[in-house]
Coordinates of C-alpha atoms in Angstrom, one line a residue:
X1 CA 0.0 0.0 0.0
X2 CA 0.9 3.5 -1.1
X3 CA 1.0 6.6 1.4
X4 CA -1.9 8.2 -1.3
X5 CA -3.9 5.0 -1.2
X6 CA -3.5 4.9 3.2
X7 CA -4.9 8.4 2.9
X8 CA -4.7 10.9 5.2
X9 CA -5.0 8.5 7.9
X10 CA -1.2 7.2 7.2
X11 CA 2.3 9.0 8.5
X12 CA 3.8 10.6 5.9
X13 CA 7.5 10.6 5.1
X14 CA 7.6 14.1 6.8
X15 CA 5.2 13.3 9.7
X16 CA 7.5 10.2 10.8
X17 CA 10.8 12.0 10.6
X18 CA 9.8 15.1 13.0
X19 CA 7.7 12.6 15.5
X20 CA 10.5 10.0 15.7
X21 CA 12.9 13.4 16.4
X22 CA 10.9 14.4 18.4
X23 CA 10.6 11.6 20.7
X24 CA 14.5 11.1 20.8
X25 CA 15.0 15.1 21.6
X26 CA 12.7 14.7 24.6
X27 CA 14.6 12.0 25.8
X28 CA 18.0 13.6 25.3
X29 CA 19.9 16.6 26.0
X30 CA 20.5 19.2 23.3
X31 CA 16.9 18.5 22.4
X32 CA 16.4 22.1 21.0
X33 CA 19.9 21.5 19.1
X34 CA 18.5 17.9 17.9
X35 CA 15.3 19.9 16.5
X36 CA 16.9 22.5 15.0
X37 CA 19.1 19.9 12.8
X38 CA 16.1 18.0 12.1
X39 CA 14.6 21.1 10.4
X40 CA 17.9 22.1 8.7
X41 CA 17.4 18.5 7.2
X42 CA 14.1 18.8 6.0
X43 CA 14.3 22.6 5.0
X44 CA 17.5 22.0 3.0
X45 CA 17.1 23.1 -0.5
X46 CA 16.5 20.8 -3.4
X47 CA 17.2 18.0 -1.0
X48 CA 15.8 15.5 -3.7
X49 CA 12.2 16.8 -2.9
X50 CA 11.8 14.7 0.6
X51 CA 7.9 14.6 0.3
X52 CA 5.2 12.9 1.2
X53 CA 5.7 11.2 -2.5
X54 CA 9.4 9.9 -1.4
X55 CA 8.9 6.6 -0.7
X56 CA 5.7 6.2 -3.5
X57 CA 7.3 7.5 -6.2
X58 CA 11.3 8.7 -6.2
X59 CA 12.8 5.9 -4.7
X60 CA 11.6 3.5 -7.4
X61 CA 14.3 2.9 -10.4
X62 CA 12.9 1.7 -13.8
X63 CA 13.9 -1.8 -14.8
X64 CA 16.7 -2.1 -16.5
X65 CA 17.0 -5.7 -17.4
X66 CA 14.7 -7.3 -20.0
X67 CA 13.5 -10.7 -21.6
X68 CA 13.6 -8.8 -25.2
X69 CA 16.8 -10.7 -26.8
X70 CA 19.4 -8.5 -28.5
X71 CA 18.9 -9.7 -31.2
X72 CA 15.5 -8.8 -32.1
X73 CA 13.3 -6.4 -34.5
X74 CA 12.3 -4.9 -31.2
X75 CA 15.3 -4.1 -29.8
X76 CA 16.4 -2.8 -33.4
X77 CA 13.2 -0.4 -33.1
X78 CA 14.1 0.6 -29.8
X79 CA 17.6 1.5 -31.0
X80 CA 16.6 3.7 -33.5
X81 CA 14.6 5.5 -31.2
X82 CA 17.1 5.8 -28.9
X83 CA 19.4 7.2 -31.7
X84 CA 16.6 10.0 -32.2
X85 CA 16.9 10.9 -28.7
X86 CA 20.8 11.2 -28.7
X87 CA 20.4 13.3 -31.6
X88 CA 18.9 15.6 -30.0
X89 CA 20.9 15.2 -26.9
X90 CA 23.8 15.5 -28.6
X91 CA 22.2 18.7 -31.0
X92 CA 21.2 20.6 -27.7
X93 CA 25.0 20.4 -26.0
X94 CA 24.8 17.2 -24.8
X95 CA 25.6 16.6 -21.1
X96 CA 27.9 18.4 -18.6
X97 CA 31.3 16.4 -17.2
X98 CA 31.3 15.2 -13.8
X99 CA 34.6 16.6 -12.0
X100 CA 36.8 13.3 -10.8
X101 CA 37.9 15.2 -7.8
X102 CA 36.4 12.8 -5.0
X103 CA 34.4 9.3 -5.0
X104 CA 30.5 10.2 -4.7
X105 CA 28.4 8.9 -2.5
X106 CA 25.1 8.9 -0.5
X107 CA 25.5 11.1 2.5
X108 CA 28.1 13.0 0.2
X109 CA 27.5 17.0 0.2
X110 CA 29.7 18.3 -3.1
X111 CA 29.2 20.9 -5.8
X112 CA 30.1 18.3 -8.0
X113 CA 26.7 16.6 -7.2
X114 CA 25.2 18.8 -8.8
X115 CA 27.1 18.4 -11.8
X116 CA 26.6 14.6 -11.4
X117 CA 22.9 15.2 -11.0
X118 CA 22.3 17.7 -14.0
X119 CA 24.2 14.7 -16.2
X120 CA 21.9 12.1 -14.7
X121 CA 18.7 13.9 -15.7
X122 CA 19.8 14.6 -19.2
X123 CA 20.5 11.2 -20.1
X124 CA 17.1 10.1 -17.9
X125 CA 18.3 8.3 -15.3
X126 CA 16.7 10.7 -12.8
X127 CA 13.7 12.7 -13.0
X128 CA 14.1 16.5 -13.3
X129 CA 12.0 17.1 -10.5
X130 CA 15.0 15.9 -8.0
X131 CA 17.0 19.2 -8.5
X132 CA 20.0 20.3 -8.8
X133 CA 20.8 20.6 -4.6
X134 CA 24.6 19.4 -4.0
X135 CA 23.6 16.8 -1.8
X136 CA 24.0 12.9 -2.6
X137 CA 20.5 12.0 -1.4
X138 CA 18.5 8.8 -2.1
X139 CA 17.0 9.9 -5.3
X140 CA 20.6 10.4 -6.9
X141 CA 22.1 6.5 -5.5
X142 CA 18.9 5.2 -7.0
X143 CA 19.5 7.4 -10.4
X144 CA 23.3 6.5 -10.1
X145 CA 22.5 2.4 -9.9
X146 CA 19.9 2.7 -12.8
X147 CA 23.3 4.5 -14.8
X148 CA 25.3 1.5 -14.0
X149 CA 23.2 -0.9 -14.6
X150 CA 22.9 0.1 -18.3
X151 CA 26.4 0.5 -18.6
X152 CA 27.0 -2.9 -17.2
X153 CA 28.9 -1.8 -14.0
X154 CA 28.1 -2.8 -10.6
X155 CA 25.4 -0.9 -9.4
X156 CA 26.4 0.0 -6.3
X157 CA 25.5 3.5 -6.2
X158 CA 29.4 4.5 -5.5
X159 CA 30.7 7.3 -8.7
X160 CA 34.4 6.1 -8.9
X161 CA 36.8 5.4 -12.0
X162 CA 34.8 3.4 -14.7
X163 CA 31.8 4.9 -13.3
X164 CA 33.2 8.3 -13.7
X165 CA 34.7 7.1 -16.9
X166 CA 31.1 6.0 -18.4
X167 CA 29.5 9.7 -17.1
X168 CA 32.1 11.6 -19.0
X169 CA 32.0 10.4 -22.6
X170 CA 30.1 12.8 -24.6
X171 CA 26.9 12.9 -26.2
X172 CA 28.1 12.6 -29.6
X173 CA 30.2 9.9 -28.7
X174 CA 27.5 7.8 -27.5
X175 CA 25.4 8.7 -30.4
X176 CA 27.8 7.5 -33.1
X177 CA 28.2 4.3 -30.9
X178 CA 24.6 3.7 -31.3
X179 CA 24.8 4.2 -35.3
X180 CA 27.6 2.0 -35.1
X181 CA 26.1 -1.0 -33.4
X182 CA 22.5 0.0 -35.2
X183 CA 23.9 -1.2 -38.2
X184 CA 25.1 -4.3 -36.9
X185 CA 21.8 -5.4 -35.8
X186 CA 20.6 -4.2 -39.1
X187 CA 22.8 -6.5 -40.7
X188 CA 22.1 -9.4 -38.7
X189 CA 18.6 -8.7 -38.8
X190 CA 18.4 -8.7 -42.4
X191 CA 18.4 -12.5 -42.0
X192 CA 15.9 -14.2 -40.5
X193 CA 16.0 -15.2 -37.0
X194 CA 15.6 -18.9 -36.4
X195 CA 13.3 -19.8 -33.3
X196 CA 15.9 -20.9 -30.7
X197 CA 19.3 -19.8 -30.6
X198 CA 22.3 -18.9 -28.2
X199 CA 23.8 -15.5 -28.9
X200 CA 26.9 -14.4 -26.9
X201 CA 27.7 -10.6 -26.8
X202 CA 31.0 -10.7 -26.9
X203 CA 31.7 -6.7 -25.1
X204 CA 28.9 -7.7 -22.6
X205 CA 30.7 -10.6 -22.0
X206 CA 27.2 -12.3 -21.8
X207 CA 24.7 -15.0 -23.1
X208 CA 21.4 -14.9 -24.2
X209 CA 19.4 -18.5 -24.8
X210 CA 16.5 -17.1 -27.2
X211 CA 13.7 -19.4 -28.1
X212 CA 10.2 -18.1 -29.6
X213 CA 11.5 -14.2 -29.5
X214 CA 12.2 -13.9 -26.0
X215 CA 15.2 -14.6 -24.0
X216 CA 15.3 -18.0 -21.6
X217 CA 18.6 -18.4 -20.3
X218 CA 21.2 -15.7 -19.6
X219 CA 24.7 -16.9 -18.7
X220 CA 27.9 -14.5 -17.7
X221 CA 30.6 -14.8 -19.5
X222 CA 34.3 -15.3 -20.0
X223 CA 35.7 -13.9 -23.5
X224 CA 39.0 -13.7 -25.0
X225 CA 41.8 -10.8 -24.0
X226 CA 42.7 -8.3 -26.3
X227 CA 45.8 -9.7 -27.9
X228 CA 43.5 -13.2 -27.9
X229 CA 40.0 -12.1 -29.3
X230 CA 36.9 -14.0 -29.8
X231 CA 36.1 -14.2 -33.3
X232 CA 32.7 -12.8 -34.4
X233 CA 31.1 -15.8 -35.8
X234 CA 27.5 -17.8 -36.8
X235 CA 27.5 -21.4 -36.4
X236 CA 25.3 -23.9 -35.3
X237 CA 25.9 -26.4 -32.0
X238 CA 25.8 -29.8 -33.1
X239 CA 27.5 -31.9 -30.1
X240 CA 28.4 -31.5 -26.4
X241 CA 31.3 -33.3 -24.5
X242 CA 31.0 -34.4 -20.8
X243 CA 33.9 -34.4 -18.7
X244 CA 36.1 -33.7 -22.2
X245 CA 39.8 -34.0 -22.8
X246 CA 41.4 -30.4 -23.0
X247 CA 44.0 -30.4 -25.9
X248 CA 46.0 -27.2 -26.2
X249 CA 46.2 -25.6 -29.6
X250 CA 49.9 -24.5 -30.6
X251 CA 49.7 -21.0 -29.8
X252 CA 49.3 -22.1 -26.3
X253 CA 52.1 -24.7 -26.1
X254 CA 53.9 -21.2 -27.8
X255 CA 53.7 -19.0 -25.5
X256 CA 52.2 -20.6 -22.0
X257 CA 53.7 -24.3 -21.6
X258 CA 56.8 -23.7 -22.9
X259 CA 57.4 -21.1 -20.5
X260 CA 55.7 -22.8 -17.5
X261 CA 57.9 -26.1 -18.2
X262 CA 61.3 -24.0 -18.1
X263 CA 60.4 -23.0 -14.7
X264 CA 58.4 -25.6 -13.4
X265 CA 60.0 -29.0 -14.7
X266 CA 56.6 -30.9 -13.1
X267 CA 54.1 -28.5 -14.5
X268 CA 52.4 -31.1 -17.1
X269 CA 52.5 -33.7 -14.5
X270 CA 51.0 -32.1 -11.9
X271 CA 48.4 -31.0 -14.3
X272 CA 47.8 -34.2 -15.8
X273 CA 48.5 -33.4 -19.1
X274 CA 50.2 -36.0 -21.8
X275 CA 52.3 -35.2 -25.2
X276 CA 52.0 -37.2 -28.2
X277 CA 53.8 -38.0 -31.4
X278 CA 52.0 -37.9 -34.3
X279 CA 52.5 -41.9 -34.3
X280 CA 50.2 -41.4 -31.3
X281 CA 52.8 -42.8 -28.9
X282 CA 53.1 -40.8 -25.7
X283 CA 56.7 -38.6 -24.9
X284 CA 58.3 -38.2 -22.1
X285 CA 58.7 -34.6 -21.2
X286 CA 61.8 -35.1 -19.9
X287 CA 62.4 -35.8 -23.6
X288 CA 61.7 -32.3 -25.1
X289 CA 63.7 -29.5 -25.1
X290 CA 62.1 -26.8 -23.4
X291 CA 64.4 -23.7 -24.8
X292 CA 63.4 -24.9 -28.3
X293 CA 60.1 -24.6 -30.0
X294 CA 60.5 -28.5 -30.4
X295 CA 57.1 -29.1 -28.0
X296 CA 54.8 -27.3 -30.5
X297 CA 55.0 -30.4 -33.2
X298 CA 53.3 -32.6 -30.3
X299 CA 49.7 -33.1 -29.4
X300 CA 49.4 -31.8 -25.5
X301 CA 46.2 -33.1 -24.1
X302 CA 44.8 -33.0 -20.4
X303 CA 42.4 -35.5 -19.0
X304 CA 39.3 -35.1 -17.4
X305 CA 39.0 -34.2 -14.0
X306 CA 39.2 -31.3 -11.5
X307 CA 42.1 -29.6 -13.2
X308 CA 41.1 -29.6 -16.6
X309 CA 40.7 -26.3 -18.2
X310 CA 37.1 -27.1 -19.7
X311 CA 35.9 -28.7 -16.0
X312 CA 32.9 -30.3 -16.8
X313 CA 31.5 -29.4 -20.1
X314 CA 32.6 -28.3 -23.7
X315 CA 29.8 -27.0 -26.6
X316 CA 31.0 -27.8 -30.2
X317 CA 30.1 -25.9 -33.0
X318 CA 31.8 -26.0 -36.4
X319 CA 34.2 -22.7 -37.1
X320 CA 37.4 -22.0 -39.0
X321 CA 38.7 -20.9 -35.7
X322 CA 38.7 -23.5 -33.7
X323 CA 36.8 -22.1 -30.8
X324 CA 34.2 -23.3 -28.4
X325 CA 32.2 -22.5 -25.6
X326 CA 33.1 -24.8 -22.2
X327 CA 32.6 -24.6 -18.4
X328 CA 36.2 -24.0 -16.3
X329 CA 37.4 -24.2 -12.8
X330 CA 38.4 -21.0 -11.8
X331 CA 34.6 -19.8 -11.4
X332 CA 35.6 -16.7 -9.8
X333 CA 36.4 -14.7 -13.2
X334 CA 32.8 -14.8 -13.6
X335 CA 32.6 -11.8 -10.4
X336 CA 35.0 -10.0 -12.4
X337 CA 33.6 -6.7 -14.0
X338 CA 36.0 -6.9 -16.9
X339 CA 36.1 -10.5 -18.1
X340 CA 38.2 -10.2 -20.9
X341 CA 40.8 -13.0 -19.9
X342 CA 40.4 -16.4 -22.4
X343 CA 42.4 -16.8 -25.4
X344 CA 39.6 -16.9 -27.8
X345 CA 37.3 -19.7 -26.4
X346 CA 34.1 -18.0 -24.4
X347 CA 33.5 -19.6 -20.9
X348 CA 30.2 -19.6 -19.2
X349 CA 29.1 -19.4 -16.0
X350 CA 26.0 -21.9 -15.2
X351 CA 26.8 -24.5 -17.9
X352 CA 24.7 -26.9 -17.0
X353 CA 21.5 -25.4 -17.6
X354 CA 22.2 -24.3 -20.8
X355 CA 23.5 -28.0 -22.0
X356 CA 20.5 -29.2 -20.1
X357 CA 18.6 -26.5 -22.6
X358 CA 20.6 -27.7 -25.6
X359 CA 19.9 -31.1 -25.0
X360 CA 16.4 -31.4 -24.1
X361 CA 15.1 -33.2 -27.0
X362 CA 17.5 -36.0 -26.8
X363 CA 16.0 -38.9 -25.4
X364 CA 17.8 -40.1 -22.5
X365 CA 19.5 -37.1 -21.6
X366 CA 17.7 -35.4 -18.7
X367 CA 19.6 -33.3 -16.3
X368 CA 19.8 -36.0 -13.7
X369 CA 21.8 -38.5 -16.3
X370 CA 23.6 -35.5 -17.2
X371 CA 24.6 -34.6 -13.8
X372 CA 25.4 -38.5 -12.9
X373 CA 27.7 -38.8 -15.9
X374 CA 29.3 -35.6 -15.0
X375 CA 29.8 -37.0 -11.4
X376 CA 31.4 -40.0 -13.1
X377 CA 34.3 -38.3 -14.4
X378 CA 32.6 -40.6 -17.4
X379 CA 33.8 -39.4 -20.9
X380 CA 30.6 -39.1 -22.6
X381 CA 29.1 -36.9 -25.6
X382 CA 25.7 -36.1 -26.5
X383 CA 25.1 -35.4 -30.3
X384 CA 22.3 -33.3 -30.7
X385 CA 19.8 -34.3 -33.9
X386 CA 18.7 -31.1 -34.2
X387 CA 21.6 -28.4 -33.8
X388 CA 20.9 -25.1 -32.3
X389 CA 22.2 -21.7 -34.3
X390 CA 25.2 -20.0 -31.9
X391 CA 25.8 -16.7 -33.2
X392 CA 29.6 -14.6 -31.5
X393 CA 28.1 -11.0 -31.9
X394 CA 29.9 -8.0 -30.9
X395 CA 27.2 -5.4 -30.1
X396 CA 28.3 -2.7 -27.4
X397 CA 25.2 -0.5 -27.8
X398 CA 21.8 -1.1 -27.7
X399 CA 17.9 -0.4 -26.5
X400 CA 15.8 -3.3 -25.8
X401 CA 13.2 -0.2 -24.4
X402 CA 13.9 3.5 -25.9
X403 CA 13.9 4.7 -22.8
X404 CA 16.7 2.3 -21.2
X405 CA 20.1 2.3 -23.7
X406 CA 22.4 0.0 -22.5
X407 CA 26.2 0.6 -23.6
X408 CA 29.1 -1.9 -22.7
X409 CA 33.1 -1.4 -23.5
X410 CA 34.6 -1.2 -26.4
X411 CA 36.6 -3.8 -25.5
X412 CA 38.5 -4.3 -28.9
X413 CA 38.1 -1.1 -29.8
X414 CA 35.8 -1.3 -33.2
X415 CA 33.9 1.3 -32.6
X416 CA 35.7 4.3 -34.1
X417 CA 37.0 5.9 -30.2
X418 CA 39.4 4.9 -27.8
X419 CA 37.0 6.9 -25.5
X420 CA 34.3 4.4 -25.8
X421 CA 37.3 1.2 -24.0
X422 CA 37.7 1.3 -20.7
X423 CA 40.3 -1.9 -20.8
X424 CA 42.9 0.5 -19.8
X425 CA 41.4 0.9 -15.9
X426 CA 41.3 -2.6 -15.4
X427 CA 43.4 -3.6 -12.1
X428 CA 46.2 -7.0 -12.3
X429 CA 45.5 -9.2 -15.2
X430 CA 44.1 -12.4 -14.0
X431 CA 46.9 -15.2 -13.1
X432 CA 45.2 -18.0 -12.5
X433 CA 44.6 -19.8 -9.6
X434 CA 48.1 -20.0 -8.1
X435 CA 47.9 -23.2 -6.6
X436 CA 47.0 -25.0 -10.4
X437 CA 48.0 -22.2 -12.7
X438 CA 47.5 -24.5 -15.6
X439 CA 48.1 -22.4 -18.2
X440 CA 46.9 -19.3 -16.6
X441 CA 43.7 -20.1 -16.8
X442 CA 43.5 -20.1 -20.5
X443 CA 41.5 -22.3 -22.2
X444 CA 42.1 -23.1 -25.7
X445 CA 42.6 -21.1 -28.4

């Protein structure tokens, strides 16, 4: 129940404030100091309107996420509109810059709040009624998590570096990133869109599971590094490996376990990986040389179990570029905001409901055998009879509603500004899990 629909009979925002200060100043000494703070508080101007409509009405932020898929002729309507507003965003000055002189917070009291709040209502993430007072009030953390949210931050309501570095690209900026990725979806759209399908966005480092136009599944992603990029691909899923056998492509026997094995003399052992000739016998590693490139001629390939660099699952699908998407052991990458660290393969977090998805109309193959064999450490695969489209999209701007524009990182830098990446403010690249660093984490490509 709302305060209008309690009626006049309810407190008010206002009413409960100045009885519950009340009671404490009676109760207290310094009661007259007490009450005069309490009506500074209330009093203060353009203190995010603190009326009897707070709670009702201000505090609410507008939903962000959505069922619509990316890949939709909604979402490709909804960017265009959204283009039309940036236009004349962009067309009327676009948006002030937020000075990066402090961290902003609730409870913070800045000039720069201000500024942070006159940006915020431009771009609609808070209503113009709020003001433009210099105090960091609720209706600015709510405004402030709806901003990062669509930017795919954390929304924690905290204005720091990437959060900073999101508010202060311009307008037009964002406007030509929305042409940008417009056409993209134009293209892809230009082709019909077959009734069930996994998309992964490669700069939202996310996964959509789309069946009958609206989106079933999302998964978090893992996707490749700069210098090791995802390919943007279409394909279509035709097999699934339980509890597979990694094998490490050349480029990572290049520049990973040859390294590794000249400091760590154990490191394949320890990791349960084998070398083999092409005659299929297995070498001895004691019976490479490790300051050569001799080890790339050999077939490196780890066996299932807890170390492997694919854990428990890997999804086939037919490319020139020998990628895949798989599950992996070091699960925490999947917290990390920027979660750029594979070498080309995409991880996902959750794999087992989407195989279970993927694999539903196989007879046999119900999420309880699925789990068993898993369990097992069983080598299994399920082929799937009907394949499922995978389409490796790179779409870093989009409006799934015209009201709520979501943009993500450039992360390889293809849209036209080195404005639009925030790579460079990541922290420590990723090293693996230090007590089975195999290969860094990477997986395989």
């Amino acid at each position: 129940m709302t305060f209008h629909h309690a009626g006049r009979q309810a407190l008010t925002r206002r009413r409960f404030l100045m009885g519950s200060a009340l009671v404490a100043a009676a109760s207290a000494p310094g009661a007259a100091y007490a009450q005069n703070a309490l009506n500074d508080l209330l009093n203060a101007p353009g203190r995010g309107n603190w009326d009897d409509q707070f709670d009702t009405r201000g505090a609410s932020v507008r939903q962000v996420s959505s069922l619509t898929p990316v890949f939709s002729q909604q979402t490709f309507a909804s960017t265009q509109s959204a283009i039309a507003t940036y236009s004349q965003i962009a067309a009327n000055g676009g948006w002030p810059e937020v000075p990066e002189r402090q961290v902003l917070k609730i409870g913070v009291q800045s000039p720069d709040v201000a500024q942070l709040r006159q940006r915020l209502i431009i771009s609609g993430d808070l209503e113009q009624e709020a003001g433009t007072s210099p105090a960091f009030d609720s209706y600015v953390d709510a405004a402030v998590k709806r901003f990062q949210a669509r930017h795919g931050l954390p929304a924690d309501g905290v204005v720091a570096d990437h959060t900073f570095k999101a508010l202060n690209v311009s307008a037009n900026l964002r406007l030509g990133q929305l042409q940008t990725n417009a056409a993209r979806l134009q293209d892809r759209l230009a082709q019909e869109l077959p009734y069930r399908f996994v998309m992964v966005n490669i700069p939202a480092a996310a996964i959509e599971a789309v069946e009958g136009g609206q989106i079933v599944q999302r998964h978090t992603a893992v996707v490749g590094k700069v210098d090791r990029q995802t390919p943007i691909l279409e394909s279509q899923i035709t097999n699934l490996n339980l509890n597979p056998y990694w094998h490490a492509p050349e480029s990572i026997v290049r520049r990973d376990i040859i390294p590794l094995m000249q400091k760590d003399p154990t490191y394949l052992q320890r990791n349960n990986i084998h070398i083999f000739g092409p005659d299929g016998q297995e070498i001895p590693p004691q019976a490479i040389n490790w300051n050569s490139d001799e080890a790339t001629k050999y077939l490196f390939r780890q066996d299932p179990g807890a170390n492997n660099a694919m854990a428990s699952v890997k999804i086939n699908f037919p490319n020139k570029h020998a990628v895949y998407m798989h599950d992996t052991p070091q699960q925490g990458l999947f917290s990390e905001l920027m979660r750029f660290e594979s070498s080309g393969c995409v991880r996902v977090q959750n794999v087992r409901d989407l195989i279970v998805w993927l694999a539903r109309d196989e007879p046999g193959w119900d999420r309880q055998t699925i789990e068993r064999v898993i369990s097992a450490r069983t080598r299994q695969d399920i082929d799937l009879s009907h394949p499922v489209p995978v389409f490796f999209a790179y779409v870093s701007a989009w409006a799934t509603d015209p009201t709520v524009v979501q943009f993500r990182d450039d992360i390889y830098h293809l849209d036209g500004s080195e404005q639009l990446a925030m790579s460079e403010l990541t922290t420590t690249p990723y090293q693996g899990d230090q007590q089975n660093p195999y290969v860094r984490g990477d997986d395989g490509y």
